[in-house]
PDB file of C-alpha atoms in Angstrom:
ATOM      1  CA  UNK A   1      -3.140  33.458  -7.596  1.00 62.00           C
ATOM      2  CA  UNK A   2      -1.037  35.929  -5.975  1.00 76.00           C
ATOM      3  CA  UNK A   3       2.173  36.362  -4.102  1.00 82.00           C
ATOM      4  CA  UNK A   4       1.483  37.497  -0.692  1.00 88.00           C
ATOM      5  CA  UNK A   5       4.413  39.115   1.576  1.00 89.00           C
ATOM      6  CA  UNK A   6       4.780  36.077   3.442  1.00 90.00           C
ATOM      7  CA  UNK A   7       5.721  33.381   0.762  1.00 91.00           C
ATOM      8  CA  UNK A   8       8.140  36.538  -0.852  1.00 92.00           C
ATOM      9  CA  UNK A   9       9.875  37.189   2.311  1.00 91.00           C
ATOM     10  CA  UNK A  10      10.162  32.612   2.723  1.00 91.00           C
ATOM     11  CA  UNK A  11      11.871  32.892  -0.317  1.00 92.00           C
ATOM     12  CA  UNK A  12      14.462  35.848  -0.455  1.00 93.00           C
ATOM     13  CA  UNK A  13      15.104  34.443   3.243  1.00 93.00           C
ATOM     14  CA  UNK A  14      16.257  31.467   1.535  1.00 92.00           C
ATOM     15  CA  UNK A  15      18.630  33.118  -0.699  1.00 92.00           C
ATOM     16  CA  UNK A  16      20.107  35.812   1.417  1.00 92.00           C
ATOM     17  CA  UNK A  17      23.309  35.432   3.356  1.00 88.00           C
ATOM     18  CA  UNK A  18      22.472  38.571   6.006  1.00 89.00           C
ATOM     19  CA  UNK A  19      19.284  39.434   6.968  1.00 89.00           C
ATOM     20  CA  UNK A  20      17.588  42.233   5.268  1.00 89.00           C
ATOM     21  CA  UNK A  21      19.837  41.647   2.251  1.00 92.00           C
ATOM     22  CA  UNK A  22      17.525  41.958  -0.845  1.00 93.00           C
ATOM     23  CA  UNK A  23      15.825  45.611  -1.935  1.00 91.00           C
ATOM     24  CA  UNK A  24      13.103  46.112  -4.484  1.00 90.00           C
ATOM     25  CA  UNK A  25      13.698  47.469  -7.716  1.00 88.00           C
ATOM     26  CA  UNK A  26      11.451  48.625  -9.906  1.00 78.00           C
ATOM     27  CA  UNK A  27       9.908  46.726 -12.796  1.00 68.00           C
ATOM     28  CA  UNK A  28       7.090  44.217 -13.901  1.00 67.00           C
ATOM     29  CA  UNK A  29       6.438  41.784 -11.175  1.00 72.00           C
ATOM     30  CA  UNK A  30       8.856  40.993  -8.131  1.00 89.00           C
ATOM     31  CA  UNK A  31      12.109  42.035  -8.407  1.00 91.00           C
ATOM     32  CA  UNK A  32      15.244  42.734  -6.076  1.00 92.00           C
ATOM     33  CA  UNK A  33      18.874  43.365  -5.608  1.00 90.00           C
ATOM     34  CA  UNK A  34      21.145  42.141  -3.377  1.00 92.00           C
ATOM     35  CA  UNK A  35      22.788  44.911  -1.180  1.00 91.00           C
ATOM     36  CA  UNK A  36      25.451  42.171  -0.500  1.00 89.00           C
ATOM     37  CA  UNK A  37      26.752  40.764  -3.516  1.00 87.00           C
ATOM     38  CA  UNK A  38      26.982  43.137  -6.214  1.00 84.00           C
ATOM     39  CA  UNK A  39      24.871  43.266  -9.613  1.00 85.00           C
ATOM     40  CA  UNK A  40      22.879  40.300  -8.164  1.00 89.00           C
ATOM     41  CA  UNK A  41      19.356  40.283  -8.891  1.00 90.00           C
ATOM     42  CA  UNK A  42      16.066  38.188  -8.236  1.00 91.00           C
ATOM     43  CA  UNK A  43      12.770  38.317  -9.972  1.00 90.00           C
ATOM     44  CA  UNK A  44      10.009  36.128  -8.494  1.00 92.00           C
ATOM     45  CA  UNK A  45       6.774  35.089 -10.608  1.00 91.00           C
ATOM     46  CA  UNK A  46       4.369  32.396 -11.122  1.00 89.00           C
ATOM     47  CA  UNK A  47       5.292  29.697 -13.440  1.00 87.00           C
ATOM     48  CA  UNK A  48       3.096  29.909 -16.532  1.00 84.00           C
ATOM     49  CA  UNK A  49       2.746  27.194 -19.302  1.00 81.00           C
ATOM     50  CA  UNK A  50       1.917  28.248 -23.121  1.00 76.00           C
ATOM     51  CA  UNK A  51      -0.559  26.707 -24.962  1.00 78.00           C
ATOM     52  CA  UNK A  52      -0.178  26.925 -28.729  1.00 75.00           C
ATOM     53  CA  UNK A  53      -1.893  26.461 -32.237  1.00 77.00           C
ATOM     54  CA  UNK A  54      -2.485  23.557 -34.033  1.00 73.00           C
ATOM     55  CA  UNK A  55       0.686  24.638 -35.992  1.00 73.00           C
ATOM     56  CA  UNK A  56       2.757  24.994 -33.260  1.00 69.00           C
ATOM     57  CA  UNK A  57       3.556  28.919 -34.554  1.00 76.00           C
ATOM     58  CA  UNK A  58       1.890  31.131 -32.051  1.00 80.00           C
ATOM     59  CA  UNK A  59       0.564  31.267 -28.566  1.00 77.00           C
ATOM     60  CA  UNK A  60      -2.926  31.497 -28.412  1.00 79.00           C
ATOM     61  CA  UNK A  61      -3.164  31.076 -24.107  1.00 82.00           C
ATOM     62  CA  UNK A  62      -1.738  30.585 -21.168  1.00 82.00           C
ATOM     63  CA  UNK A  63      -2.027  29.313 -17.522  1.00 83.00           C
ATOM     64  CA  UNK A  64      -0.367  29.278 -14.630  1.00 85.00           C
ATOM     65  CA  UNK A  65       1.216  26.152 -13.216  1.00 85.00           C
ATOM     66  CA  UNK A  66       0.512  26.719  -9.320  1.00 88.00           C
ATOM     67  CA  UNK A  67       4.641  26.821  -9.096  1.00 91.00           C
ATOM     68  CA  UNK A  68       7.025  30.010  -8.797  1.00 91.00           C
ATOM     69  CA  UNK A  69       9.685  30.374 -10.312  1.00 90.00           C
ATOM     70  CA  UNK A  70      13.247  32.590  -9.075  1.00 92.00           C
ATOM     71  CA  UNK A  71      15.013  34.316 -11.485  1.00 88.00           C
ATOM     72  CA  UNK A  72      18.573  34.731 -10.943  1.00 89.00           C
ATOM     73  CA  UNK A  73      20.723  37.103 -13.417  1.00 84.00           C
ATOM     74  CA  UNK A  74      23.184  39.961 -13.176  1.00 75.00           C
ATOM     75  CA  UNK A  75      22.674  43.795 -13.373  1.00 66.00           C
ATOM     76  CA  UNK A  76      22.211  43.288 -17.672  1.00 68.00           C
ATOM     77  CA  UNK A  77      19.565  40.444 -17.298  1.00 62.00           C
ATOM     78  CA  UNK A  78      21.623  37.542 -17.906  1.00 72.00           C
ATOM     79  CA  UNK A  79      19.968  34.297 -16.988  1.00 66.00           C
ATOM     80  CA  UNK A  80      22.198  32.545 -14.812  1.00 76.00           C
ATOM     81  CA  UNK A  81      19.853  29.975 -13.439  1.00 82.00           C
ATOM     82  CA  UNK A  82      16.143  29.810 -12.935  1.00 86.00           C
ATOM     83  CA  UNK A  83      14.836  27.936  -9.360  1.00 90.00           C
ATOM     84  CA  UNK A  84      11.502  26.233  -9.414  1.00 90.00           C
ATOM     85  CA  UNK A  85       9.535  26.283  -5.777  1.00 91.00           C
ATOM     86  CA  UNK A  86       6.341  23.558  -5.854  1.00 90.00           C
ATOM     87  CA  UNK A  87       3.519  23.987  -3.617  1.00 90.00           C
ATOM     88  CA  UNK A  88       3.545  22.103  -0.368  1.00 88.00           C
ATOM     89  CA  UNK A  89       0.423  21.224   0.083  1.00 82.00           C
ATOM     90  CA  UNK A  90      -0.312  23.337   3.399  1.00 85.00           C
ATOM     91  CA  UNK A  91      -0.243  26.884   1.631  1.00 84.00           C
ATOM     92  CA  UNK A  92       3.607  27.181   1.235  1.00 88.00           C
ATOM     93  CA  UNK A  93       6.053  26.794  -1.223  1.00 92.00           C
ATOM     94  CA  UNK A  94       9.125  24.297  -0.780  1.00 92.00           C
ATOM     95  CA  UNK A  95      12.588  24.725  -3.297  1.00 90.00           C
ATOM     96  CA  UNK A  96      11.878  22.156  -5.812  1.00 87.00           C
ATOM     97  CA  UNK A  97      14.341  22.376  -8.554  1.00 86.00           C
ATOM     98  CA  UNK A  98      17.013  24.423 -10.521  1.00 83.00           C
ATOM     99  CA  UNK A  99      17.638  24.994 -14.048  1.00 76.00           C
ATOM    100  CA  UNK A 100      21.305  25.821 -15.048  1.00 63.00           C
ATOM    101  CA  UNK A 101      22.170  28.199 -17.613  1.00 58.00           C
ATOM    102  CA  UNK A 102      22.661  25.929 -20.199  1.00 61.00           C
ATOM    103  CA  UNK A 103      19.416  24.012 -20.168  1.00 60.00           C
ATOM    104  CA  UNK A 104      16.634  25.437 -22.310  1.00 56.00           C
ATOM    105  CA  UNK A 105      14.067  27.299 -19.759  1.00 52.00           C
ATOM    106  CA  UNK A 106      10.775  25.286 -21.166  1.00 54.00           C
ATOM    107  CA  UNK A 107      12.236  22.255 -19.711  1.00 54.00           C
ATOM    108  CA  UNK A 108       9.796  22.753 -16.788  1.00 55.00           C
ATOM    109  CA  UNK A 109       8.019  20.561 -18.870  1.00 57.00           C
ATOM    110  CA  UNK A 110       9.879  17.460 -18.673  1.00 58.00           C
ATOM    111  CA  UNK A 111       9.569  18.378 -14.921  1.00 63.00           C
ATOM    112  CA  UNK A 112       5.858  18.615 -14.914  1.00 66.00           C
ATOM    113  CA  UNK A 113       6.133  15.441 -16.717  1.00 67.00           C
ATOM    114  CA  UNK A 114       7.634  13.932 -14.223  1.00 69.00           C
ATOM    115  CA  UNK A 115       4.989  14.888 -11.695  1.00 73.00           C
ATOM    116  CA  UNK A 116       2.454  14.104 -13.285  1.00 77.00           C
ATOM    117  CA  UNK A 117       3.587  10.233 -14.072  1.00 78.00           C
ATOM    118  CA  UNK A 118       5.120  10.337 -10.348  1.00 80.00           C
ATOM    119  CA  UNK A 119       1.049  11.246  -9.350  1.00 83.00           C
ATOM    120  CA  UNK A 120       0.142   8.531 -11.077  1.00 85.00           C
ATOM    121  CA  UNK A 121       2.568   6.056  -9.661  1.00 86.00           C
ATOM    122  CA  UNK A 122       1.363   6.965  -6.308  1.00 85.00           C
ATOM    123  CA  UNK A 123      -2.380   6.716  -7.351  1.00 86.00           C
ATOM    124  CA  UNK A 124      -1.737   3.248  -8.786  1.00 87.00           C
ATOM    125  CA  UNK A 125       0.006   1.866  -5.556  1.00 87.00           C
ATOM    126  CA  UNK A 126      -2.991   2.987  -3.656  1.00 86.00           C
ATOM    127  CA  UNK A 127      -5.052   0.938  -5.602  1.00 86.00           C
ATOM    128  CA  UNK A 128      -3.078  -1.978  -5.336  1.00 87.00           C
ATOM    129  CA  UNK A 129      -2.700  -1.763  -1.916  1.00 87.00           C
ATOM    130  CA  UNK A 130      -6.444  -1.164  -1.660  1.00 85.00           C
ATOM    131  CA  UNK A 131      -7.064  -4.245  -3.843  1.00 85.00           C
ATOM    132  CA  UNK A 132      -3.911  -6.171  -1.618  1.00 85.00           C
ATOM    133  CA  UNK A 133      -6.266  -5.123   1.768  1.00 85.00           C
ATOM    134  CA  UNK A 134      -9.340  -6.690  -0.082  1.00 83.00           C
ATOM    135  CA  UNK A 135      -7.423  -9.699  -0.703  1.00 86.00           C
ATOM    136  CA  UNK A 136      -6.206 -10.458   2.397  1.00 84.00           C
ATOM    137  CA  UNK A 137      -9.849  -9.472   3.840  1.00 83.00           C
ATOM    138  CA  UNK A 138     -11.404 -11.995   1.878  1.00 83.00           C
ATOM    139  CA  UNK A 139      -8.029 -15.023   2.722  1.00 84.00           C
ATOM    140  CA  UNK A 140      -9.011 -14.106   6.458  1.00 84.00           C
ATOM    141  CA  UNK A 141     -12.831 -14.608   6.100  1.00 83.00           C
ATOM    142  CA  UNK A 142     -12.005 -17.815   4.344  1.00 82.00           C
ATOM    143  CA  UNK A 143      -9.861 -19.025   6.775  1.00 83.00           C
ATOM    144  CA  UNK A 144     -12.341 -18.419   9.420  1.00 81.00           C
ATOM    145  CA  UNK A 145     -14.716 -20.433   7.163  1.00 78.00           C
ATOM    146  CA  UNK A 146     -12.038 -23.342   6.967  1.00 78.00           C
ATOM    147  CA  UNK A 147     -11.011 -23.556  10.524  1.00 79.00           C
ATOM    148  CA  UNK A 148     -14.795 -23.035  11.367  1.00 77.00           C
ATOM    149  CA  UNK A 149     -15.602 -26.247   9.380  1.00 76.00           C
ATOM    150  CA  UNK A 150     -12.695 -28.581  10.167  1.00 76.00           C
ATOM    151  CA  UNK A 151     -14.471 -27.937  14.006  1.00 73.00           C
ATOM    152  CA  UNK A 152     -17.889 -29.128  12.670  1.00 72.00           C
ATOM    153  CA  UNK A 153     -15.939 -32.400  11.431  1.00 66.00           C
ATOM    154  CA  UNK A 154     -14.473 -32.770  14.585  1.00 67.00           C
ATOM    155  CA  UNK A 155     -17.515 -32.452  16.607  1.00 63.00           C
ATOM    156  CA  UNK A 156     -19.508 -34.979  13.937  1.00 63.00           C
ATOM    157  CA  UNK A 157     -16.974 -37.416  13.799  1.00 63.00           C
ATOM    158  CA  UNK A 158     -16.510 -37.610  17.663  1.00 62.00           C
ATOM    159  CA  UNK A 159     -20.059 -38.145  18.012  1.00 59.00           C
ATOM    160  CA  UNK A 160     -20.295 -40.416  15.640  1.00 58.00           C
ATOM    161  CA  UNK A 161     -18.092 -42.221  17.491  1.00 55.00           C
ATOM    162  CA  UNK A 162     -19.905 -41.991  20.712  1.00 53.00           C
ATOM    163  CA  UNK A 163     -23.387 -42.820  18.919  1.00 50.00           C
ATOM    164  CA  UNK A 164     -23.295 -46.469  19.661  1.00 52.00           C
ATOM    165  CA  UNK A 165     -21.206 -49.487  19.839  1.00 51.00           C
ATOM    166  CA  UNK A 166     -18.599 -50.121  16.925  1.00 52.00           C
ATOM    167  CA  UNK A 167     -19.728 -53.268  14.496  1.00 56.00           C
ATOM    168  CA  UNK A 168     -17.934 -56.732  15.489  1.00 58.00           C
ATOM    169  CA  UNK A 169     -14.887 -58.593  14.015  1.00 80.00           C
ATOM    170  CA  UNK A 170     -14.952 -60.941  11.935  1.00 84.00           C
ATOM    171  CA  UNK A 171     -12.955 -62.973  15.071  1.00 86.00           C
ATOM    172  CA  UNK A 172     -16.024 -62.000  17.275  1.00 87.00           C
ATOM    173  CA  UNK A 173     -18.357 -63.626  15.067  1.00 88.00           C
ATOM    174  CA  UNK A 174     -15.843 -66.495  14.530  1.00 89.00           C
ATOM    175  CA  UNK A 175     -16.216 -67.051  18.647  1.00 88.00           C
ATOM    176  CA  UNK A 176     -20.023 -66.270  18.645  1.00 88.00           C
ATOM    177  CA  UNK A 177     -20.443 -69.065  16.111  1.00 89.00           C
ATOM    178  CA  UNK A 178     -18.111 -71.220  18.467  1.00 89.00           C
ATOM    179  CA  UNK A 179     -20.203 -70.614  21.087  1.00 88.00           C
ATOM    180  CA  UNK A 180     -23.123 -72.049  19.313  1.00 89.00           C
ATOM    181  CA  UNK A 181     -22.315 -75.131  18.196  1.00 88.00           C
ATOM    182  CA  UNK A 182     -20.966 -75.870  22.024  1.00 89.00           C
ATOM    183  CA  UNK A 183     -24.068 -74.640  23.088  1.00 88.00           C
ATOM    184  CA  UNK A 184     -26.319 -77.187  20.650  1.00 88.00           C
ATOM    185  CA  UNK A 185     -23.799 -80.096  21.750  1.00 88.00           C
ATOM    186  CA  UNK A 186     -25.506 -79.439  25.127  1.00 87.00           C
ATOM    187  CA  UNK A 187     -22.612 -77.664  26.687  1.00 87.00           C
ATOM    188  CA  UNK A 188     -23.643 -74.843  29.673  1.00 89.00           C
ATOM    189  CA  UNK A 189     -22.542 -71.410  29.975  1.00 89.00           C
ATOM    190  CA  UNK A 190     -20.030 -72.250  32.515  1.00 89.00           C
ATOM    191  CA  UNK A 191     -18.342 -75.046  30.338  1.00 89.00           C
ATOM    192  CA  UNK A 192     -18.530 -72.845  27.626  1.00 86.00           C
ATOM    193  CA  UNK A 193     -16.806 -69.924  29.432  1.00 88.00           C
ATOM    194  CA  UNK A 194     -14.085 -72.042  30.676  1.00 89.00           C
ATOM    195  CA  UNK A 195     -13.558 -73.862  26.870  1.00 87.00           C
ATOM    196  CA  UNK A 196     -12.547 -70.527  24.926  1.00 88.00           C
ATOM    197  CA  UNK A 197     -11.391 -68.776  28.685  1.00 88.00           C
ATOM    198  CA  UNK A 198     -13.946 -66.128  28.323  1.00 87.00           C
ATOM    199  CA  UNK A 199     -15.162 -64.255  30.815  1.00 90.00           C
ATOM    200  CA  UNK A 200     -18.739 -63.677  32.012  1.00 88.00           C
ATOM    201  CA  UNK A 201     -19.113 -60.248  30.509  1.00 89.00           C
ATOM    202  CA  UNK A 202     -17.459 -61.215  27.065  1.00 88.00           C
ATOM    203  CA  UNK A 203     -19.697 -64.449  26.686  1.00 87.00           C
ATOM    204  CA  UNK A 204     -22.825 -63.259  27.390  1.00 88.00           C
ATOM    205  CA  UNK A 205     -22.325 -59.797  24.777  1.00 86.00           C
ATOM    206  CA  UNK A 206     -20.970 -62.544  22.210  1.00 86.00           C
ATOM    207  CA  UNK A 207     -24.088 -64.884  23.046  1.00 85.00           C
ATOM    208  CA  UNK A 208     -26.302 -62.047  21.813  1.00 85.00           C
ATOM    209  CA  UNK A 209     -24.999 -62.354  18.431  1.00 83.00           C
ATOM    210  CA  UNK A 210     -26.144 -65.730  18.088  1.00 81.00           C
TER     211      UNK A 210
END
């Protein structure tokens, strides 16, 4: 990876206080002085991690993080703080962090730490609000199911109701027996109808269940 003009010029743009402020010196990698304040310098690089030995004693690799980090020190070299700048995700760089003097420099890290359980924070919400759209998917469908059956009762149940005539009381039958006996002691329909004051439609559907 390499630092292109652009992302340089982002950067000592965000430190300068007048335009054109910072000059190249020489040395490895970036490095600048301020024509402002004096004795003030920059040095720009990639962040690079160190991998060591089993032991722990020497560094047998390293890699490059994908962040920069900004130098700040005087005219003898002195650290005064170190600035961390974390990809943005669209090609730039963003200021992420600073490291005061007194804080070891390999606490980037902690930081990277940090990221990386942040990462998986995010990743693990996803999934539960993946699993949380499933779930409310599937109480939806079942709902429809519900409401979908209590209709079917309805629709059953009315025309059951509708399917015929509802079986007689037990008073019915007590008036349909009535009516027979009068009828075998050789009373007519008429005195019948007038004895127990029914009318001609109620006698006659009570007479059938003689």
């Amino acid at each position: 990876m390499k630092l292109n003009k652009t992302i340089l010029n982002q950067i000592l743009d965000a430190y300068s206080v007048r335009p054109k402020e910072f000059e190249s010196t020489e040395g490895e990698g970036f490095r600048y002085r301020s024509k402002v304040i004096k004795d003030y310098h920059l040095c720009i690089e990639f962040e690079k991690t160190q991998m060591l030995n089993a032991e722990g004693t020497e560094v047998v690799s390293e890699r490059e993080t994908g962040r920069i980090i900004v130098h700040h020190s005087d005219s003898r070299g002195k650290r005064i703080f170190n600035d961390i700048w974390a990809p943005d995700g669209n090609g730039g760089f963003y200021w992420f962090c600073r490291n005061p003097q007194k804080e070891p420099f390999t606490d980037y890290r902690i930081i990277q730490d940090l990221e990386d359980e942040l990462n998986k924070v995010k990743a693990a919400s996803k999934e539960l609000q993946k699993e949380h759209s499933e779930t409310v998917s599937l109480l939806e469908e079942q709902l429809a199911v519900n409401r979908s059956l209590r209709n079917t009762h309805r629709i059953i149940e009315t025309n059951q109701k509708k399917a015929g005539r509802p079986k007689e009381t037990e008073r019915q039958q007590a008036i349909a027996n009535e009516i027979e006996k009068l009828l075998l002691s050789g009373k007519s329909n008429a005195q019948i109808m007038q004895l127990l004051d029914l009318s001609r439609a109620t006698f006659f559907r009570l007479k059938k269940l003689i």
